[in-house]
PDB file of C-alpha atoms in Angstrom:
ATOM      1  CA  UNK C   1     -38.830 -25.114  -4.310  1.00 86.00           C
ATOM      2  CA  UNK C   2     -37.921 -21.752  -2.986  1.00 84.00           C
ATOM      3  CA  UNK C   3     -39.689 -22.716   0.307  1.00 87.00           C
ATOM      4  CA  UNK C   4     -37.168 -25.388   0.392  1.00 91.00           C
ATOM      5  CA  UNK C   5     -34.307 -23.739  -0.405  1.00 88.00           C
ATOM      6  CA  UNK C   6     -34.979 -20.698   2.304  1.00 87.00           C
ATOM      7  CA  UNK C   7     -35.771 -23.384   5.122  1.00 89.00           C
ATOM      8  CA  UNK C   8     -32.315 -24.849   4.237  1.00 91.00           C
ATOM      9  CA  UNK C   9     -30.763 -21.620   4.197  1.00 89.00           C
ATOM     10  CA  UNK C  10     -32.206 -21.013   7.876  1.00 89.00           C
ATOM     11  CA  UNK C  11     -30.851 -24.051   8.686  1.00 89.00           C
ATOM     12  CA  UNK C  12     -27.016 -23.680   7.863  1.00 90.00           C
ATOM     13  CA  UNK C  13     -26.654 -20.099   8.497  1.00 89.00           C
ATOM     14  CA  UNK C  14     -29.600 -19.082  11.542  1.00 89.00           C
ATOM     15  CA  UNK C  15     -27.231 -18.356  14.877  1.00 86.00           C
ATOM     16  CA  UNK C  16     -24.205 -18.026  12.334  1.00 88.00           C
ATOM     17  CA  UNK C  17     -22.078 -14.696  12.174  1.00 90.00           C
ATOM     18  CA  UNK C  18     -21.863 -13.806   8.456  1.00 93.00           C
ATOM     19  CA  UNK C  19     -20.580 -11.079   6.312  1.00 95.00           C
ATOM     20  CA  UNK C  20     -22.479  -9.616   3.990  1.00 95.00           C
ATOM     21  CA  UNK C  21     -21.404  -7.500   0.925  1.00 95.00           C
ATOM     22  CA  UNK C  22     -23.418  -4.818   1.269  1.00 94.00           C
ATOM     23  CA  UNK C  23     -26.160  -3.198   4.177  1.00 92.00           C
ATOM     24  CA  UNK C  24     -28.572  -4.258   1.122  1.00 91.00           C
ATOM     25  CA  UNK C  25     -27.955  -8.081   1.340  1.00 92.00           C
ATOM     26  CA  UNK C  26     -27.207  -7.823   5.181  1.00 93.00           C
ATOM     27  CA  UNK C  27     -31.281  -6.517   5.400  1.00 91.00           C
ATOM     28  CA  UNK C  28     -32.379  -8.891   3.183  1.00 88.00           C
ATOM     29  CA  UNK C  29     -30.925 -11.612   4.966  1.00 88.00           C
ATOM     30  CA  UNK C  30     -32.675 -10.383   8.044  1.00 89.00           C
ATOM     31  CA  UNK C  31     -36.120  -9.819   6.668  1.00 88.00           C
ATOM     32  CA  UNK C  32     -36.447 -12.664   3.788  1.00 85.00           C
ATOM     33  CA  UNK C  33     -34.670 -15.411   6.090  1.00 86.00           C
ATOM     34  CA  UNK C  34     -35.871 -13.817   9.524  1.00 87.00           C
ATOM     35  CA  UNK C  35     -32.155 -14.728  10.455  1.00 88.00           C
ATOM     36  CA  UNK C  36     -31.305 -13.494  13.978  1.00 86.00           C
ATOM     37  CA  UNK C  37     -27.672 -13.963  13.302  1.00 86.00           C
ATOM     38  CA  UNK C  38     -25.289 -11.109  13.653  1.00 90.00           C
ATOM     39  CA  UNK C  39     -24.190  -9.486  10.247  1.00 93.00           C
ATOM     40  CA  UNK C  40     -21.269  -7.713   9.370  1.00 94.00           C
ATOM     41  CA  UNK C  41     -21.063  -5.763   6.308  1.00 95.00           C
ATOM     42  CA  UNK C  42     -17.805  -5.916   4.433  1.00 96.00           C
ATOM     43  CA  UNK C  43     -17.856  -5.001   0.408  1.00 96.00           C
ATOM     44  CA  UNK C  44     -15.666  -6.909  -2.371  1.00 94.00           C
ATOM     45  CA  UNK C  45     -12.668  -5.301  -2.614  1.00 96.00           C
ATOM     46  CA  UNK C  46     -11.291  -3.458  -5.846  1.00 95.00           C
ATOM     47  CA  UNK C  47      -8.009  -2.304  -7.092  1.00 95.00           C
ATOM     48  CA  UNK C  48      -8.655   1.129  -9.348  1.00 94.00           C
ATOM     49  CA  UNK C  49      -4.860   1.217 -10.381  1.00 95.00           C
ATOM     50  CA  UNK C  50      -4.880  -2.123 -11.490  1.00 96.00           C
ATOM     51  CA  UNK C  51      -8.316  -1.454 -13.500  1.00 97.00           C
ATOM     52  CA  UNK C  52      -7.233   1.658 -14.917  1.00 96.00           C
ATOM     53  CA  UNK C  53      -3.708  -0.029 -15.831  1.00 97.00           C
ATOM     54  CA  UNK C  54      -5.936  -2.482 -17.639  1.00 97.00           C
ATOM     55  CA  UNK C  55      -8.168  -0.280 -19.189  1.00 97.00           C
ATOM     56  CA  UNK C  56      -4.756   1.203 -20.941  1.00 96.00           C
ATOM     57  CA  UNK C  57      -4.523  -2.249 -23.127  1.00 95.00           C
ATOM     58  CA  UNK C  58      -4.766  -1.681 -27.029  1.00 94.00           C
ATOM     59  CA  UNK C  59      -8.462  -3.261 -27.619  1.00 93.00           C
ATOM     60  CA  UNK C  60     -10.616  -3.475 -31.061  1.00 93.00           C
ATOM     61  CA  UNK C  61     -13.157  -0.626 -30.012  1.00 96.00           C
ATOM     62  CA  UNK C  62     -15.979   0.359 -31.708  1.00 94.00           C
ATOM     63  CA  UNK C  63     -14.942   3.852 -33.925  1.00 93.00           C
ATOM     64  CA  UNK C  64     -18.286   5.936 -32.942  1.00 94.00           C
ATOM     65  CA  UNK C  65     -19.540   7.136 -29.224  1.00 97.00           C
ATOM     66  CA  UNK C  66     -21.084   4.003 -27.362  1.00 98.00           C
ATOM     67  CA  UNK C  67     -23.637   3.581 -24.063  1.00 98.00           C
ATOM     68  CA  UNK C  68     -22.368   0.431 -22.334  1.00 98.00           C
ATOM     69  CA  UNK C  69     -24.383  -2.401 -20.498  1.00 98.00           C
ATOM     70  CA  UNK C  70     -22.392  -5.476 -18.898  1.00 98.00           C
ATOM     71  CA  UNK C  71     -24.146  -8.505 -17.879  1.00 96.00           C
ATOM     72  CA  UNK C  72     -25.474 -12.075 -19.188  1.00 95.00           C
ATOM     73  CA  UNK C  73     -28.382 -12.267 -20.991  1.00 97.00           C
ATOM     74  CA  UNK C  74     -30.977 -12.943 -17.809  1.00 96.00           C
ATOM     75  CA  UNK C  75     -34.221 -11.793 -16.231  1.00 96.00           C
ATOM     76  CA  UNK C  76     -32.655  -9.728 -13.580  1.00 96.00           C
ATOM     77  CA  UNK C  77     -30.568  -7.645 -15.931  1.00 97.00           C
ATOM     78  CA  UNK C  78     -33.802  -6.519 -17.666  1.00 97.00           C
ATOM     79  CA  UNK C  79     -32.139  -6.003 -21.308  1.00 98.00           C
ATOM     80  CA  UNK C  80     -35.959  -5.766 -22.478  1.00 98.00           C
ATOM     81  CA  UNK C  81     -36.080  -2.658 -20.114  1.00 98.00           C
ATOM     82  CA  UNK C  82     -32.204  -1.020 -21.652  1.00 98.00           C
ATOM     83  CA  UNK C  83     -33.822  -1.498 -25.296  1.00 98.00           C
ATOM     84  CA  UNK C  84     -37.215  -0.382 -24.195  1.00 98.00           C
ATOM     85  CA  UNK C  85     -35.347   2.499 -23.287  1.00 98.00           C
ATOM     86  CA  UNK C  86     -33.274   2.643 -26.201  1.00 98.00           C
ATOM     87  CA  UNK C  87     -36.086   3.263 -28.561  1.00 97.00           C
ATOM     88  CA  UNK C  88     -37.139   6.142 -27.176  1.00 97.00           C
ATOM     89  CA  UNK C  89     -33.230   8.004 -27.479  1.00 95.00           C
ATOM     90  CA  UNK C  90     -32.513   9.653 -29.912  1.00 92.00           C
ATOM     91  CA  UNK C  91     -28.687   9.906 -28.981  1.00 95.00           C
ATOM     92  CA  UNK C  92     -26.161   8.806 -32.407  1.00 95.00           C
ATOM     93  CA  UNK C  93     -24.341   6.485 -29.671  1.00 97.00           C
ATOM     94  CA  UNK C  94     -24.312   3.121 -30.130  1.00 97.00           C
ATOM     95  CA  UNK C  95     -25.479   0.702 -27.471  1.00 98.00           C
ATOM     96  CA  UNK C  96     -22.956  -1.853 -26.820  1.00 98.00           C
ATOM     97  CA  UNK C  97     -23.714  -4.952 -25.061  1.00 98.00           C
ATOM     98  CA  UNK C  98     -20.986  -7.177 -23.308  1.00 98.00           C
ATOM     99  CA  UNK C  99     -22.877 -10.424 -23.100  1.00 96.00           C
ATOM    100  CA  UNK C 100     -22.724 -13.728 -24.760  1.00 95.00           C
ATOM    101  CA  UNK C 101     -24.658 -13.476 -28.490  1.00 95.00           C
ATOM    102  CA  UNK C 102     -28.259 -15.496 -27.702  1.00 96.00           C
ATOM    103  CA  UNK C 103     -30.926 -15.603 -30.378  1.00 97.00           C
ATOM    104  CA  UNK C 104     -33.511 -14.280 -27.633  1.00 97.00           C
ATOM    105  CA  UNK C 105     -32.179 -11.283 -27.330  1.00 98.00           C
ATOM    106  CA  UNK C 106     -30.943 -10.726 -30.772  1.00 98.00           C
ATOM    107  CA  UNK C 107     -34.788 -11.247 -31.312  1.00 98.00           C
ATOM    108  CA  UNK C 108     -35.845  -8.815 -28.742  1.00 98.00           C
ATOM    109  CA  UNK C 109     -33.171  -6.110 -30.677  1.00 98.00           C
ATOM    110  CA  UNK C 110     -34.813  -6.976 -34.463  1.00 98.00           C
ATOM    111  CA  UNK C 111     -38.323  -6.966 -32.731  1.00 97.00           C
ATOM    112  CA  UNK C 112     -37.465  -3.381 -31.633  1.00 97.00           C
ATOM    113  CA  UNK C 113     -36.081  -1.859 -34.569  1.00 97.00           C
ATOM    114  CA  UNK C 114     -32.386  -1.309 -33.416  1.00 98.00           C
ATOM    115  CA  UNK C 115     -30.703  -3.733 -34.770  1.00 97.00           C
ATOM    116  CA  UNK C 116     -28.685  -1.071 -36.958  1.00 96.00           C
ATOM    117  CA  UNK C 117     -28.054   0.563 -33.280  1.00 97.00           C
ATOM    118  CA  UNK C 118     -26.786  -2.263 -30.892  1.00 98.00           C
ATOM    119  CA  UNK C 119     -24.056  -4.350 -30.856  1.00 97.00           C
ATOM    120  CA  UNK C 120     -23.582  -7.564 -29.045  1.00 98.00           C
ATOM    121  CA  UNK C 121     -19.759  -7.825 -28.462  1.00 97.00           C
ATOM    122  CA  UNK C 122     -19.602 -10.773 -26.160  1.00 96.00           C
ATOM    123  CA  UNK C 123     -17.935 -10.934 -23.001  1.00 94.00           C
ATOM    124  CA  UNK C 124     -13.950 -10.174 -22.769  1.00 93.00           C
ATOM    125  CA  UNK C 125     -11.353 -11.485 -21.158  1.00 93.00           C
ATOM    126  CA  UNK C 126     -10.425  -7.667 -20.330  1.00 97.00           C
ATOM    127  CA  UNK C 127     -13.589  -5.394 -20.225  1.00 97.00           C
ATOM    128  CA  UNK C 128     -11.524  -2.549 -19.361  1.00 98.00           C
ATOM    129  CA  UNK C 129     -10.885  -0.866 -22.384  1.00 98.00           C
ATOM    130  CA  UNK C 130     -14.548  -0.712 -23.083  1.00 98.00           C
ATOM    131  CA  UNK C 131     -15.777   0.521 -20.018  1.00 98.00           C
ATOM    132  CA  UNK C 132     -13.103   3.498 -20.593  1.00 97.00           C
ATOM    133  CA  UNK C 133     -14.218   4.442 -23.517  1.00 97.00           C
ATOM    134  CA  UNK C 134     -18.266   4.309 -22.864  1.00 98.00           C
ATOM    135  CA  UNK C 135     -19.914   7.694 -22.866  1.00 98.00           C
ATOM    136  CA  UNK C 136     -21.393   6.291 -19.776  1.00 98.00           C
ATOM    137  CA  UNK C 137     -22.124   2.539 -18.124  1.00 98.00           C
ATOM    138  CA  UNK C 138     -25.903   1.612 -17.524  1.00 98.00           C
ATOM    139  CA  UNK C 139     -26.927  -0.885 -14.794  1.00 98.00           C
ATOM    140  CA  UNK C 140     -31.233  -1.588 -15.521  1.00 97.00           C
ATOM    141  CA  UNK C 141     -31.222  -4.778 -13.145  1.00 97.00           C
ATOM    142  CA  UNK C 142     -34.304  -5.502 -10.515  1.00 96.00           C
ATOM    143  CA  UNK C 143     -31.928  -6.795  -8.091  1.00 94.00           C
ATOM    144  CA  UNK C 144     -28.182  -7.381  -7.325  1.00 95.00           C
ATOM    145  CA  UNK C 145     -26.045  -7.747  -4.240  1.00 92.00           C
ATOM    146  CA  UNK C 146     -23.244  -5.414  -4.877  1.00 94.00           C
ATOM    147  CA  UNK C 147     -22.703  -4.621  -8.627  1.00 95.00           C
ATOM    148  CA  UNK C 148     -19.008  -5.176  -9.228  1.00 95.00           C
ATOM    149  CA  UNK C 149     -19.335  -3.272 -12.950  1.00 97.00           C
ATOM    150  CA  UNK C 150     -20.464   0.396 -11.069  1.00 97.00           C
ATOM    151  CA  UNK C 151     -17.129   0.068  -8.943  1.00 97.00           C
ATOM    152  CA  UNK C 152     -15.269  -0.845 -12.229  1.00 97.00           C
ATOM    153  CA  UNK C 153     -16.435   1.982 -14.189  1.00 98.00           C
ATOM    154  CA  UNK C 154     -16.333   4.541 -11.676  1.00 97.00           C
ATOM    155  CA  UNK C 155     -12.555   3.113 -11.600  1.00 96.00           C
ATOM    156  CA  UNK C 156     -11.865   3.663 -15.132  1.00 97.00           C
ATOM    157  CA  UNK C 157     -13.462   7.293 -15.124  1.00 97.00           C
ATOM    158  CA  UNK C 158     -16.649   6.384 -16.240  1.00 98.00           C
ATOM    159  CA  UNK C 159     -19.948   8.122 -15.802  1.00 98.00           C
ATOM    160  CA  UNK C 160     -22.763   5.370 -14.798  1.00 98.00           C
ATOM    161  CA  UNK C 161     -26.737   5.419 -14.810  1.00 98.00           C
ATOM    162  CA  UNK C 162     -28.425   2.566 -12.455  1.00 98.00           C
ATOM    163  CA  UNK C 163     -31.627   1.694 -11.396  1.00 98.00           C
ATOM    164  CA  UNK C 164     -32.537   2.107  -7.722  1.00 97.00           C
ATOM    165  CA  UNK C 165     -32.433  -1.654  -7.228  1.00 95.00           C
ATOM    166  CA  UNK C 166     -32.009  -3.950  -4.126  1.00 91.00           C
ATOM    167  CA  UNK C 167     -28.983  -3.910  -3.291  1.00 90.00           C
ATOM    168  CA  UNK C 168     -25.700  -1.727  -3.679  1.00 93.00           C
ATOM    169  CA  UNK C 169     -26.504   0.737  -6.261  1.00 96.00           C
ATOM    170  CA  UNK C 170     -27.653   3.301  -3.689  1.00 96.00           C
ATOM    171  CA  UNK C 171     -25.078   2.983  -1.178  1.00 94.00           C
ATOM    172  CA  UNK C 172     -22.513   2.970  -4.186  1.00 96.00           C
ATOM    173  CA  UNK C 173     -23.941   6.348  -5.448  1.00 97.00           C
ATOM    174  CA  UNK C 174     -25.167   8.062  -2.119  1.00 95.00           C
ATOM    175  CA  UNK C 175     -23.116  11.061  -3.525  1.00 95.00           C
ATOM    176  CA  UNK C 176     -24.355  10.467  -6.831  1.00 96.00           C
ATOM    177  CA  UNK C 177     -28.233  10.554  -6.491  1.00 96.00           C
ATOM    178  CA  UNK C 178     -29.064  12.186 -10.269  1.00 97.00           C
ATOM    179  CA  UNK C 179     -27.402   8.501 -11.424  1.00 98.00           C
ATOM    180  CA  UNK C 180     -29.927   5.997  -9.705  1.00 98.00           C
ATOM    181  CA  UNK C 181     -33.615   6.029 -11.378  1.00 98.00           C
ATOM    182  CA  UNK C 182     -36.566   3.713 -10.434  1.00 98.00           C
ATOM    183  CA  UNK C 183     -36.731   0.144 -11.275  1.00 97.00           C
ATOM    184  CA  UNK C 184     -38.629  -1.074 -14.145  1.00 97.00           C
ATOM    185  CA  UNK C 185     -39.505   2.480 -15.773  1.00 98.00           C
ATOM    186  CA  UNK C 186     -38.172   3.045 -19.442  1.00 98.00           C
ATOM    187  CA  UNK C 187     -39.340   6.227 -19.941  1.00 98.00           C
ATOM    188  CA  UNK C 188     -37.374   7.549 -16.871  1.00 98.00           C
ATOM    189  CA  UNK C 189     -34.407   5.150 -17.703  1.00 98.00           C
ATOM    190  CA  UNK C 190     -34.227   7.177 -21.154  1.00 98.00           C
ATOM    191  CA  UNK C 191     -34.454  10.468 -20.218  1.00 98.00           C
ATOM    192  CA  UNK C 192     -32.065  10.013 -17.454  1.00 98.00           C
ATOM    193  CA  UNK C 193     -29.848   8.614 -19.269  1.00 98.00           C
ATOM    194  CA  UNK C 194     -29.569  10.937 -22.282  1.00 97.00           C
ATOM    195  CA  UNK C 195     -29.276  13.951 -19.760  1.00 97.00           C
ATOM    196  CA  UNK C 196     -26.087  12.119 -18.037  1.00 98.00           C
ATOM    197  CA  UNK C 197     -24.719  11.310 -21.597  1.00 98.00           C
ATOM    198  CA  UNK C 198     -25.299  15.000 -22.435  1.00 96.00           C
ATOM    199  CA  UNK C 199     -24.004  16.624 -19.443  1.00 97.00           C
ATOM    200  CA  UNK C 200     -22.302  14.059 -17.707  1.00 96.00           C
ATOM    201  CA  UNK C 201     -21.194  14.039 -13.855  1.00 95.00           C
ATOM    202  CA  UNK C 202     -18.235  14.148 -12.602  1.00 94.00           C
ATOM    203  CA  UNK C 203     -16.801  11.437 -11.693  1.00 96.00           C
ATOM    204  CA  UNK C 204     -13.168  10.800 -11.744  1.00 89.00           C
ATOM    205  CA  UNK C 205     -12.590  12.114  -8.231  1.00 91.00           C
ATOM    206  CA  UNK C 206     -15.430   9.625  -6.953  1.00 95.00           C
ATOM    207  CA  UNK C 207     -14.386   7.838  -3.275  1.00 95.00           C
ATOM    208  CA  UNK C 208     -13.798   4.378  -4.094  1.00 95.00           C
ATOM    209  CA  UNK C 209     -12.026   4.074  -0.312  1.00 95.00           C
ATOM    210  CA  UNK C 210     -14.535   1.984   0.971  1.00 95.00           C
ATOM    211  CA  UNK C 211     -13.508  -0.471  -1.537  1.00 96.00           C
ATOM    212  CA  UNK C 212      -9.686  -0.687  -1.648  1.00 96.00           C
ATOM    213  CA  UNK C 213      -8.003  -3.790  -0.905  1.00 96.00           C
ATOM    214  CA  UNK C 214      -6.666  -1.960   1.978  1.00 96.00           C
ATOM    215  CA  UNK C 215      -9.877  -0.609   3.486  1.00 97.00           C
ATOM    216  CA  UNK C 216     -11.428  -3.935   3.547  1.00 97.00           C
ATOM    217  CA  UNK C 217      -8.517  -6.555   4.351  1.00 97.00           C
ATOM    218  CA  UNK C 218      -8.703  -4.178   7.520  1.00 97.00           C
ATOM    219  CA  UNK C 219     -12.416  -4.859   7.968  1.00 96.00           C
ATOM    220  CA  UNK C 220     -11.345  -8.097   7.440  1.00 95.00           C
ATOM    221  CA  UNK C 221      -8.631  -8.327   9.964  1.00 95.00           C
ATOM    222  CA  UNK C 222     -11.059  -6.397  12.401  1.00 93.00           C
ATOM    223  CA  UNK C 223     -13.678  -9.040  12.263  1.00 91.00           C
ATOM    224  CA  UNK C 224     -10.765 -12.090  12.744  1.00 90.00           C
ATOM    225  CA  UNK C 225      -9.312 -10.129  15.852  1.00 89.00           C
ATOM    226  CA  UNK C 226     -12.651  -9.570  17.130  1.00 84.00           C
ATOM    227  CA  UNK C 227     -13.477 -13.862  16.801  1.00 73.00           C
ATOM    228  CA  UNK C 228     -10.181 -14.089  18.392  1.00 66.00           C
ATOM    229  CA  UNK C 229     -11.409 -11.996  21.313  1.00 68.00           C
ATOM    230  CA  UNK C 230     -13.985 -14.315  22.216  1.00 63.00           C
ATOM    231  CA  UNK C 231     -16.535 -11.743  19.827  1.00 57.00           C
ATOM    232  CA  UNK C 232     -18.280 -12.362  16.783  1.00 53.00           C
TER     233      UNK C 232
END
């Protein structure tokens, strides 16, 4: 099947410009699809004053100190590897997860011993509010393309703790590097991430430029005058 699929992905896009949403996925492109096409990088765009605006809204928030993860319950996230983790803290936080409630990983919790410590909260039609609050935002995937909830929490003020993963968290953090730890380690993943809860970095004077709506409808408009040119 995936042979398939990536000899049908050569086929529409090989010869193709495309745009890529990070340097990450453009490399990937090249060296999992051996595309020869060229590839422009141009992130998704985000709006901080409009997050932090939402972020203001009145929102049913847990009363003590909480660690949150975002993301639906799948095998890229790696929730086994956040509660892996988890176990080994011994912070009084709670660890809040915004994902859909799904007996496997309310398993996984009980099979751990933390069931008293996490809470499932479901996903919310404004997130905001809870990534404000968070002590800090943790991001244990094994791969992503560019992941929107770093961008969003840096918005809102919020400290974050990723793994190294392909793609995005590196070039998000490049000034951040005591924030991105290996893939797949728990041991790391906890002691890294009780430090930044302890002492966390500074963050609410991070450069989200590269992402503003601005920055990249320019890119945008760059690329379109450049096709118009007779360029890529």
């Amino acid at each position: 099947k995936a042979r398939r699929r990536r000899q049908r992905y050569r086929r529409l896009y090989d010869g193709h410009p495309l745009v890529a949403v990070s340097r990450g996925v453009a490399d990937d492109l090249r060296r999992q699809l051996e595309l020869v096409s060229p590839i422009v990088t141009i992130p998704n765009p985000f709006d901080p004053q409009q997050i932090r605006a939402l972020a203001g809204e009145n929102a049913r928030l847990p009363t003590a100190p909480y660690v949150l993860h975002v993301g639906r319950f799948a095998p890229q996230k790696r929730h086994d590897l956040l509660l892996d983790a988890w176990q080994r803290i011994s912070l009084p936080h709670k660890l809040v997860l915004l994902t859909e409630p799904e007996p496997r990983l309310t398993a996984m919790i009980a099979e751990r011993g933390l069931a008293d410590r996490v809470l499932i909260a479901g996903f919310r039609r404004n997130p905001y509010p809870w990534f404000a609050r968070a002590a800090l935002l943790v991001l244990c995937s094994d791969h992503e393309g560019l992941p929107n909830v770093l961008l969003e929490a840096l918005a809102c003020g919020t400290p974050v703790l990723s793994t190294d993963c392909p793609s995005g968290p590196a070039e998000i953090l490049a000034a951040l590097p005591q924030c991105l730890v290996p893939c797949g380690d728990a041991a790391i993943l906890a002691d890294r991430l009780e430090a930044l809860v302890r002492c966390p970095p500074e963050v609410a004077n991070f450069d989200l430029t590269p992402y503003a709506p601005a920055t990249v409808a320019a890119a945008w408009a760059n690329l379109a005058a450049a096709g118009a040119s007779g360029g890529h």
